[in-house]
PDB file of C-alpha atoms in Angstrom:
ATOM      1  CA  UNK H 500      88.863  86.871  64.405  1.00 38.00           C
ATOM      2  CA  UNK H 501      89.144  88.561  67.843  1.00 50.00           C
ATOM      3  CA  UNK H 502      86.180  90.316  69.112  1.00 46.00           C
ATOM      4  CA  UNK H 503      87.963  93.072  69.693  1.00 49.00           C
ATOM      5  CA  UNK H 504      89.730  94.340  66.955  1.00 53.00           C
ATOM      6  CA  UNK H 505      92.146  96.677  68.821  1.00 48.00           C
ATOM      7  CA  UNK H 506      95.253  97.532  67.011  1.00 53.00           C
ATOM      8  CA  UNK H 507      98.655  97.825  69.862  1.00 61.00           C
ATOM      9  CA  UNK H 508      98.341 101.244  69.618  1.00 81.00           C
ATOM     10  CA  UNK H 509      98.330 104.432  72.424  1.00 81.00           C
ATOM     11  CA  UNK H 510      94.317 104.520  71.605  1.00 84.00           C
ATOM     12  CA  UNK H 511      94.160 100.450  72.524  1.00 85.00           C
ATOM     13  CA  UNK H 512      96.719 101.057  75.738  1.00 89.00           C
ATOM     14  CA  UNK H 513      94.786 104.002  76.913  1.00 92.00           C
ATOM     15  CA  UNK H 514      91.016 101.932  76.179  1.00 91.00           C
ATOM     16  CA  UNK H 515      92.799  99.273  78.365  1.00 93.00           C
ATOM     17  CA  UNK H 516      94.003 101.559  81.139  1.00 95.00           C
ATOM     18  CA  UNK H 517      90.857 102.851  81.531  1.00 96.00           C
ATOM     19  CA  UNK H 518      88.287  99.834  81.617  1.00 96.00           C
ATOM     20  CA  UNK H 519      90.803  98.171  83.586  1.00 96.00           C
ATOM     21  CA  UNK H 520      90.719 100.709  86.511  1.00 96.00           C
ATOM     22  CA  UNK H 521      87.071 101.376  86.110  1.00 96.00           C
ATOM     23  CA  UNK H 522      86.433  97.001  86.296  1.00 97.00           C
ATOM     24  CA  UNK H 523      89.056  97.359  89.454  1.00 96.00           C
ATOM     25  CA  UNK H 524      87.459 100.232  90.909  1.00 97.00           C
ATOM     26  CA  UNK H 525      83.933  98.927  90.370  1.00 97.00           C
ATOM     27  CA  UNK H 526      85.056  95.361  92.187  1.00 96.00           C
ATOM     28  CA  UNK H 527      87.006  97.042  95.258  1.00 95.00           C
ATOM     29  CA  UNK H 528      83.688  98.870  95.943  1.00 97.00           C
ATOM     30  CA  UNK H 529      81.720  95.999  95.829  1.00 97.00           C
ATOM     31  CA  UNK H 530      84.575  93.744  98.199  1.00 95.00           C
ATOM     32  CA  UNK H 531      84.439  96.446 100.248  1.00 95.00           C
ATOM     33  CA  UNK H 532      80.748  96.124 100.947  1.00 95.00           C
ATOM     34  CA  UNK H 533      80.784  92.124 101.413  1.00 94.00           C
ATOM     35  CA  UNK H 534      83.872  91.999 104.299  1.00 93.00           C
ATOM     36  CA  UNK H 535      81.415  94.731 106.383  1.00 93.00           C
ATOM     37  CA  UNK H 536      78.474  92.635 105.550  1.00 91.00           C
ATOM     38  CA  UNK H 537      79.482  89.509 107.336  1.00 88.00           C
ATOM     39  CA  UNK H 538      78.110  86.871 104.196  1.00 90.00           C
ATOM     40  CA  UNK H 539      80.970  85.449 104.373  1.00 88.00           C
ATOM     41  CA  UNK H 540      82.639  85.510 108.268  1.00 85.00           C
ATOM     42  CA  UNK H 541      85.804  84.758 108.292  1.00 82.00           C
ATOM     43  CA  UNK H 542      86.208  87.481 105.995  1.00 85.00           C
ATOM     44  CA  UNK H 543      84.378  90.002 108.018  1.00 86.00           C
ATOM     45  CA  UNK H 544      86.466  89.143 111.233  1.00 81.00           C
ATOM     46  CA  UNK H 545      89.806  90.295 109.766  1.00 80.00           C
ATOM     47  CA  UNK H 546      88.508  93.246 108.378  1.00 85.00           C
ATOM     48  CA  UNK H 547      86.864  94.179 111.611  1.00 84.00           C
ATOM     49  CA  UNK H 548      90.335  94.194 113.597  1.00 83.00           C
ATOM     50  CA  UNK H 549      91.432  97.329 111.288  1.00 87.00           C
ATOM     51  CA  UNK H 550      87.562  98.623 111.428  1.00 88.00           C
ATOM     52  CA  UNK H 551      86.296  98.291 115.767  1.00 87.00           C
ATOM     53  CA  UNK H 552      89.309  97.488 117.388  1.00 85.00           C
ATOM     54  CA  UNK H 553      92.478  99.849 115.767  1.00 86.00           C
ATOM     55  CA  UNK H 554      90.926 102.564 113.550  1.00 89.00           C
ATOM     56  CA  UNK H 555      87.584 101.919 115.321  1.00 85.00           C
ATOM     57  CA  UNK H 556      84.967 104.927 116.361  1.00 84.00           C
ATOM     58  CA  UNK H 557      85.996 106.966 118.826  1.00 80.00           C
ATOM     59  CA  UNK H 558      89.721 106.431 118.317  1.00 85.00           C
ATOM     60  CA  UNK H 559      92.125 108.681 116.348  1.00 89.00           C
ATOM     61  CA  UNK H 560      92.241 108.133 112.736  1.00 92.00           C
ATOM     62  CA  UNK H 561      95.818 109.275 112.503  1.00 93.00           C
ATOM     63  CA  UNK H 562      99.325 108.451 114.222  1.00 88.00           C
ATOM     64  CA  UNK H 563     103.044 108.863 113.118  1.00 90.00           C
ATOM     65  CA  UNK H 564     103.076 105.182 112.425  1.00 89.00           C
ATOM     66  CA  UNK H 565     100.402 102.842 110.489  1.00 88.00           C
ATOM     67  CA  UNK H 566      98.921  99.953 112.607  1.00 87.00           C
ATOM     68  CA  UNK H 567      98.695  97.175 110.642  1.00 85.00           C
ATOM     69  CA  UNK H 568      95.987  94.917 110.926  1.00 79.00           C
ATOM     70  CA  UNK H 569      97.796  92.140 109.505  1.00 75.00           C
ATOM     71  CA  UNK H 570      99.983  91.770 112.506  1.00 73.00           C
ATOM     72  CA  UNK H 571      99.858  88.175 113.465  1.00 73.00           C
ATOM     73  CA  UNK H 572      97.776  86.978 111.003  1.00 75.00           C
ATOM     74  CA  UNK H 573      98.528  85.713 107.673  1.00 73.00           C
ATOM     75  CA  UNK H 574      99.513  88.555 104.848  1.00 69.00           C
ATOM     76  CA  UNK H 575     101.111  89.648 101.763  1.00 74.00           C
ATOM     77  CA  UNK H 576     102.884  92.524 102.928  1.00 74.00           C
ATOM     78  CA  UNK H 577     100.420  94.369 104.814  1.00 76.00           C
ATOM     79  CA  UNK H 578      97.071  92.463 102.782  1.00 80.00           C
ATOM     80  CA  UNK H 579      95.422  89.739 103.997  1.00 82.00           C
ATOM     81  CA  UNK H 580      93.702  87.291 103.367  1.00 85.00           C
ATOM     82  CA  UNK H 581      90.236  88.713 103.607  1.00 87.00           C
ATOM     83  CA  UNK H 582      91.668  90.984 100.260  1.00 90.00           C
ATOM     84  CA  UNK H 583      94.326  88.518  98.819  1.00 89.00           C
ATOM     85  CA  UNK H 584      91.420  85.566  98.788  1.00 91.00           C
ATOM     86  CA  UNK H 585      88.623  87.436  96.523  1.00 92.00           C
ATOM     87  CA  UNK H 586      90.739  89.813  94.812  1.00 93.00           C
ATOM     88  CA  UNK H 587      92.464  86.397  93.371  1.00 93.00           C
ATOM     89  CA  UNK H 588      89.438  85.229  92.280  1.00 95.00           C
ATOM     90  CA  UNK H 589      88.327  88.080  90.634  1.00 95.00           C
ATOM     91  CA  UNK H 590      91.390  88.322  88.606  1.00 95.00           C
ATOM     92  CA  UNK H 591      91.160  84.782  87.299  1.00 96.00           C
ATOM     93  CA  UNK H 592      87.489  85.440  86.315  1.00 96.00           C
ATOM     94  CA  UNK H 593      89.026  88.995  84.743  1.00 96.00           C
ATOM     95  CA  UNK H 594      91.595  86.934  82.998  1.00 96.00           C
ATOM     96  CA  UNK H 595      88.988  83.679  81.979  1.00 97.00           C
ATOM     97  CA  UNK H 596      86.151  86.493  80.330  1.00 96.00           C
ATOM     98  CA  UNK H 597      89.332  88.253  78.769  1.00 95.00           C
ATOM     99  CA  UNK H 598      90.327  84.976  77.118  1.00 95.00           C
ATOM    100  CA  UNK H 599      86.570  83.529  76.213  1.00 95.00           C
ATOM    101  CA  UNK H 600      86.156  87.394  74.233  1.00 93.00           C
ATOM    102  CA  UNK H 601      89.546  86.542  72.563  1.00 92.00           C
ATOM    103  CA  UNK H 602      91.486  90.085  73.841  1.00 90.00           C
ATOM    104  CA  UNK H 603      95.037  89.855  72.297  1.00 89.00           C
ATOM    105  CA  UNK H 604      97.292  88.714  74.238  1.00 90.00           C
ATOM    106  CA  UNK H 605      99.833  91.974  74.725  1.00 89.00           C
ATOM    107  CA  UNK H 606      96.014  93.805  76.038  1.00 92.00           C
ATOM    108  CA  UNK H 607      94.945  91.124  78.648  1.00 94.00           C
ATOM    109  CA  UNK H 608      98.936  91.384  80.128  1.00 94.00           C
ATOM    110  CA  UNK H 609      98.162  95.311  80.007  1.00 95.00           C
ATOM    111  CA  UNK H 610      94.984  94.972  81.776  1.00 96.00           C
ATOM    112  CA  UNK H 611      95.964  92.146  84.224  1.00 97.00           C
ATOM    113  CA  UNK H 612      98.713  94.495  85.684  1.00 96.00           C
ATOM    114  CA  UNK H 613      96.766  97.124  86.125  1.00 97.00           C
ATOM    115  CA  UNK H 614      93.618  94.942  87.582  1.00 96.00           C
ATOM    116  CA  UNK H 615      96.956  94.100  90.474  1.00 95.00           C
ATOM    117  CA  UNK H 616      98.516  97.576  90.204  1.00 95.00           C
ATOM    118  CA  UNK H 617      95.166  99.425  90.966  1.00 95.00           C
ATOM    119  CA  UNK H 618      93.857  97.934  94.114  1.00 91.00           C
ATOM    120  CA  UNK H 619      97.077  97.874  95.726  1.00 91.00           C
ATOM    121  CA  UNK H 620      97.884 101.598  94.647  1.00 93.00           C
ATOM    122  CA  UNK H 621      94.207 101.911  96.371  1.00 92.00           C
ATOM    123  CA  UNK H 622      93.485 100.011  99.046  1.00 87.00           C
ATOM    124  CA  UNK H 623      97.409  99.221 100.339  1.00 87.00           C
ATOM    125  CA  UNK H 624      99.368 101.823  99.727  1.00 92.00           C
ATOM    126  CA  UNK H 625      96.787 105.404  99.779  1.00 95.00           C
ATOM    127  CA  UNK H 626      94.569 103.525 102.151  1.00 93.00           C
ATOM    128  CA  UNK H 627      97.054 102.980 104.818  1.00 93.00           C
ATOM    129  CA  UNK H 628      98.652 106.598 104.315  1.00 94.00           C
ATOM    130  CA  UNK H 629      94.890 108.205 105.003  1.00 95.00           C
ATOM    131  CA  UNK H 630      95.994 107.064 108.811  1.00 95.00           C
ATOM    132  CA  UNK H 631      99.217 108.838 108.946  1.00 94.00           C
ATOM    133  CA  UNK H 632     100.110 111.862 110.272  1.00 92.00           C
ATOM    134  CA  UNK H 633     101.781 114.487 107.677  1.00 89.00           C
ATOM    135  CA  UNK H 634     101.800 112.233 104.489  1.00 94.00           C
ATOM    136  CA  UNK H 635     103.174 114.309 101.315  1.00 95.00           C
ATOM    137  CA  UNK H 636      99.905 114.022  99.504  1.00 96.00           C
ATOM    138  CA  UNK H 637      98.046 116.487 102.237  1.00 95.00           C
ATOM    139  CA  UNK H 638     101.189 119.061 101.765  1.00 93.00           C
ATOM    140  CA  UNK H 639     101.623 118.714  97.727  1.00 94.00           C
ATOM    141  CA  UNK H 640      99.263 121.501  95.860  1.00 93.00           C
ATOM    142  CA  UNK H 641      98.190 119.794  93.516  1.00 94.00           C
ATOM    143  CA  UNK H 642      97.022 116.275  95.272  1.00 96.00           C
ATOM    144  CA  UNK H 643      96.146 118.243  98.409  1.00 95.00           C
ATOM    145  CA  UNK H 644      92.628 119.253  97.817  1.00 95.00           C
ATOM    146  CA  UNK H 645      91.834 115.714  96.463  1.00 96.00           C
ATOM    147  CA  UNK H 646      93.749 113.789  99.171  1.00 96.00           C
ATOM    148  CA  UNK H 647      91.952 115.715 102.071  1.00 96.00           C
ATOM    149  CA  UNK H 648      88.521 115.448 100.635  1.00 96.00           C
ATOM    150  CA  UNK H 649      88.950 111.645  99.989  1.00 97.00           C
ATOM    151  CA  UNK H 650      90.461 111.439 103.760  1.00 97.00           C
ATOM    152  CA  UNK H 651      87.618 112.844 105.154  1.00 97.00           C
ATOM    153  CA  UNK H 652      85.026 110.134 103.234  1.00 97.00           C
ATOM    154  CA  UNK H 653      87.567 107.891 104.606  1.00 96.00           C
ATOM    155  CA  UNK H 654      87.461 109.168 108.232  1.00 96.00           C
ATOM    156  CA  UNK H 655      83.463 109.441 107.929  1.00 96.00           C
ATOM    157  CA  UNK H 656      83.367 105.380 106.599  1.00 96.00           C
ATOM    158  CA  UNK H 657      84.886 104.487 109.923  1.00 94.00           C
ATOM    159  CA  UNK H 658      82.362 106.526 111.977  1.00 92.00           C
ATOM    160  CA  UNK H 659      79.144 105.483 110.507  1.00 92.00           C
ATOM    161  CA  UNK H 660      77.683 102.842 112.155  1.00 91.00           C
ATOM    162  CA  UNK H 661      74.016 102.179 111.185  1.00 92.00           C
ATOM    163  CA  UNK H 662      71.018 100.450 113.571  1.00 90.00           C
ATOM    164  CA  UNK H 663      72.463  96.812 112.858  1.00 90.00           C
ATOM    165  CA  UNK H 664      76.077  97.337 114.125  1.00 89.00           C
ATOM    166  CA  UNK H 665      77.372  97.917 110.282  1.00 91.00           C
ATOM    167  CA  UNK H 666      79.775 100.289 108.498  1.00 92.00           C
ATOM    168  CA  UNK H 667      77.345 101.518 105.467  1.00 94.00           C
ATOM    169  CA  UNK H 668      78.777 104.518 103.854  1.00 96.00           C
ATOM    170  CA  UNK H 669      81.751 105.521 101.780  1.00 97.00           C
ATOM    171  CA  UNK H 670      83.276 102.082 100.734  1.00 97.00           C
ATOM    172  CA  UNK H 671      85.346 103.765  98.037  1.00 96.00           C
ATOM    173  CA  UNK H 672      88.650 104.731  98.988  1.00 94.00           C
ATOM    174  CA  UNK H 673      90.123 107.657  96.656  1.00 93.00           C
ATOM    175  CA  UNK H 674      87.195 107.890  94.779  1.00 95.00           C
ATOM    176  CA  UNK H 675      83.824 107.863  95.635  1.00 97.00           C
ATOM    177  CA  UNK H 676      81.830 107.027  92.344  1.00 96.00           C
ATOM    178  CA  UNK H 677      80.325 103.966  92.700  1.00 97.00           C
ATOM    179  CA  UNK H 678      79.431 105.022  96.457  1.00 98.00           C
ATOM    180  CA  UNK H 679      77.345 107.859  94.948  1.00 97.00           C
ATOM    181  CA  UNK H 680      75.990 105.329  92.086  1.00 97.00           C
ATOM    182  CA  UNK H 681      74.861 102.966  95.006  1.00 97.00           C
ATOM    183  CA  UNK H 682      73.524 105.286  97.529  1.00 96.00           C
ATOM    184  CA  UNK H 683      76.168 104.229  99.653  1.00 97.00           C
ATOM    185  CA  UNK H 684      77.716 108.075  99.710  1.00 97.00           C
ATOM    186  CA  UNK H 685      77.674 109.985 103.306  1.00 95.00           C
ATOM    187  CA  UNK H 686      79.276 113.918 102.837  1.00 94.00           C
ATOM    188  CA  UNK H 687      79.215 114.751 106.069  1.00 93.00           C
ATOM    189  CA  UNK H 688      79.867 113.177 109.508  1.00 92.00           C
ATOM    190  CA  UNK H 689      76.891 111.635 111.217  1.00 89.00           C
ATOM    191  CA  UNK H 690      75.536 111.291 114.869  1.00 90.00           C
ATOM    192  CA  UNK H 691      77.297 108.468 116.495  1.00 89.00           C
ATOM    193  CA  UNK H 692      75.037 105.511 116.711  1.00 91.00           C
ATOM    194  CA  UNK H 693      76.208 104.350 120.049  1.00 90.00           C
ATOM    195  CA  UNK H 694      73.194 102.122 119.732  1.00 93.00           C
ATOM    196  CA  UNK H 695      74.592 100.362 116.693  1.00 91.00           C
ATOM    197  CA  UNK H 696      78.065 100.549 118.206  1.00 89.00           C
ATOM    198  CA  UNK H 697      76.348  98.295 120.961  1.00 89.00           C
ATOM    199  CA  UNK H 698      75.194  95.670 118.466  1.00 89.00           C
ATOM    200  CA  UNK H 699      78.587  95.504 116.905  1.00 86.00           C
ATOM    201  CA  UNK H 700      80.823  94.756 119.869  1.00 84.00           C
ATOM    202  CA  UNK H 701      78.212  92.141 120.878  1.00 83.00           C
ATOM    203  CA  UNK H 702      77.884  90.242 117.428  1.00 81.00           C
ATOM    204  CA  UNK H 703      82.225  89.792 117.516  1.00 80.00           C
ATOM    205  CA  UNK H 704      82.479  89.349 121.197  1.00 80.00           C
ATOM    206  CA  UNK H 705      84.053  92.920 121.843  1.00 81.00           C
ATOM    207  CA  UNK H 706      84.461  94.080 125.207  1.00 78.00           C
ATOM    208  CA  UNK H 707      87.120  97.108 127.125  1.00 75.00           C
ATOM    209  CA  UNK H 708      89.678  95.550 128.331  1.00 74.00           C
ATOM    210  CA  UNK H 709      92.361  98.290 130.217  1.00 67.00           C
ATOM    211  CA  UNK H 710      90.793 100.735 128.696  1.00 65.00           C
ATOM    212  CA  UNK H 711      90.685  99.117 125.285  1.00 71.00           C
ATOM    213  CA  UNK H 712      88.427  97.348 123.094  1.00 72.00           C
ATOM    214  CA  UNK H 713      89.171  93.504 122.511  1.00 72.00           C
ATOM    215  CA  UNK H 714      87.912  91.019 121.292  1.00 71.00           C
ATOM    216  CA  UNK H 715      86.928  88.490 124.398  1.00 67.00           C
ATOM    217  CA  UNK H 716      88.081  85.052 122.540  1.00 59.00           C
ATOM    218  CA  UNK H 717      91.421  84.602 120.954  1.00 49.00           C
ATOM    219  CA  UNK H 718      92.604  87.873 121.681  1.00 44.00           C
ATOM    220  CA  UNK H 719      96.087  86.519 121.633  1.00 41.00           C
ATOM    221  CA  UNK H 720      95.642  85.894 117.384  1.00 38.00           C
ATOM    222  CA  UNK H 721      94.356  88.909 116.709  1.00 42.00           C
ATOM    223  CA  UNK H 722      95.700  91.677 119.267  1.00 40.00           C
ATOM    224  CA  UNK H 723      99.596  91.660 117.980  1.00 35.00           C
ATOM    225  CA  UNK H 724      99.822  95.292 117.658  1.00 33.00           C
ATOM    226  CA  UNK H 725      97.970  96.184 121.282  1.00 37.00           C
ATOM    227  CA  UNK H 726     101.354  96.737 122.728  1.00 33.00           C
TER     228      UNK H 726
END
């Protein structure tokens, strides 16, 4: 007897749709918040290319073209590894909990797909268009008041720094729930911390270099898309 006796129906689908993207949601958040907390480092440095040293404070959020962080390193498409890593192993344990509970089979393909199809919807494909210049969804009525609002979080989670050198606010990308569950939400733009800002472009050997900041060792790995 499964535990969950859900009949393939558009109630079961749309029960399915929805924990799914919550249980995605709810772990993008929470990745989010471990790659700017430097537990585990390697991690941290590839996410702090896109964070201090392209998109960093002080520079413009948007351009005509996306600069990809990935540039140089390993990726799957523009991910890498510091997303494809965990994310992987949170859908395995997402499939092995689905499997111990004894979900149907036709659900746990459902929900699999959309565990993938959410975060890369998310954090790929919306996250990369918040730093373009004139994307659709800022022009379209009815996404436009959402999009710009969820931009602006966006612009303010690259801005605050706190008095240890760390992004803290707004880890969410086009929706902000878990941020305001956590007490990680910031509305409005702070006062730069240039203090902070100090302490983070000493703890990953940052310094200006022609007018730009680089990182001081291996700058040839990482610094792909300086041209």
């Amino acid at each position: 007897m499964s535990l969950f006796n859900l009949h393939q129906s558009v109630q079961g689908i749309a029960v399915t749709i929805t924990a799914s993207c919550f249980v995605a949601e709810f772990a993008g958040y929470w990745l989010h918040r471990l790659l700017h907390s430097d537990r585990i480092p390697f991690l941290s440095q590839g996410h702090l290319i896109h964070h201090f040293l392209i998109y960093g404070p002080g520079q413009p959020m948007r351009l005509d073209h996306y600069r990809d962080a990935t540039d140089g390193r390993f990726s799957v498409g523009n991910v890498g590894i510091e997303w494809i890593l965990p994310s992987a192993l949170i859908l395995g344990l997402c499939w092995l909990l689905m499997r111990i509970a004894r979900v149907p089979g036709s659900y746990q393909v459902l929900a699999l797909v959309v565990l993938l199809a959410w975060p890369i919807f998310m954090f790929s494909y919306l996250h990369d268009r918040m730093h373009l210049s004139g994307f659709w969804m800022a022009r379209t009525p009815i996404l436009k008041r959402w999009f710009l609002s969820a931009r602006r979080f966006h612009d303010i989670h690259h801005h605050s720094v706190n008095a240890q050198g760390r992004m803290d606010a707004n880890f969410g990308i086009g929706f902000y729930i878990f941020d305001a569950v956590f007490g990680t939400l910031a509305r409005r733009h702070r006062r730069f911390n240039r203090a902070g800002f100090e302490k983070a472009k000493h703890r990953y050997g940052l310094v200006e270099r022609d007018g730009k900041l680089v990182q001081s060792s291996d700058a040839e790995l990482y610094f792909a898309f300086r041209k």
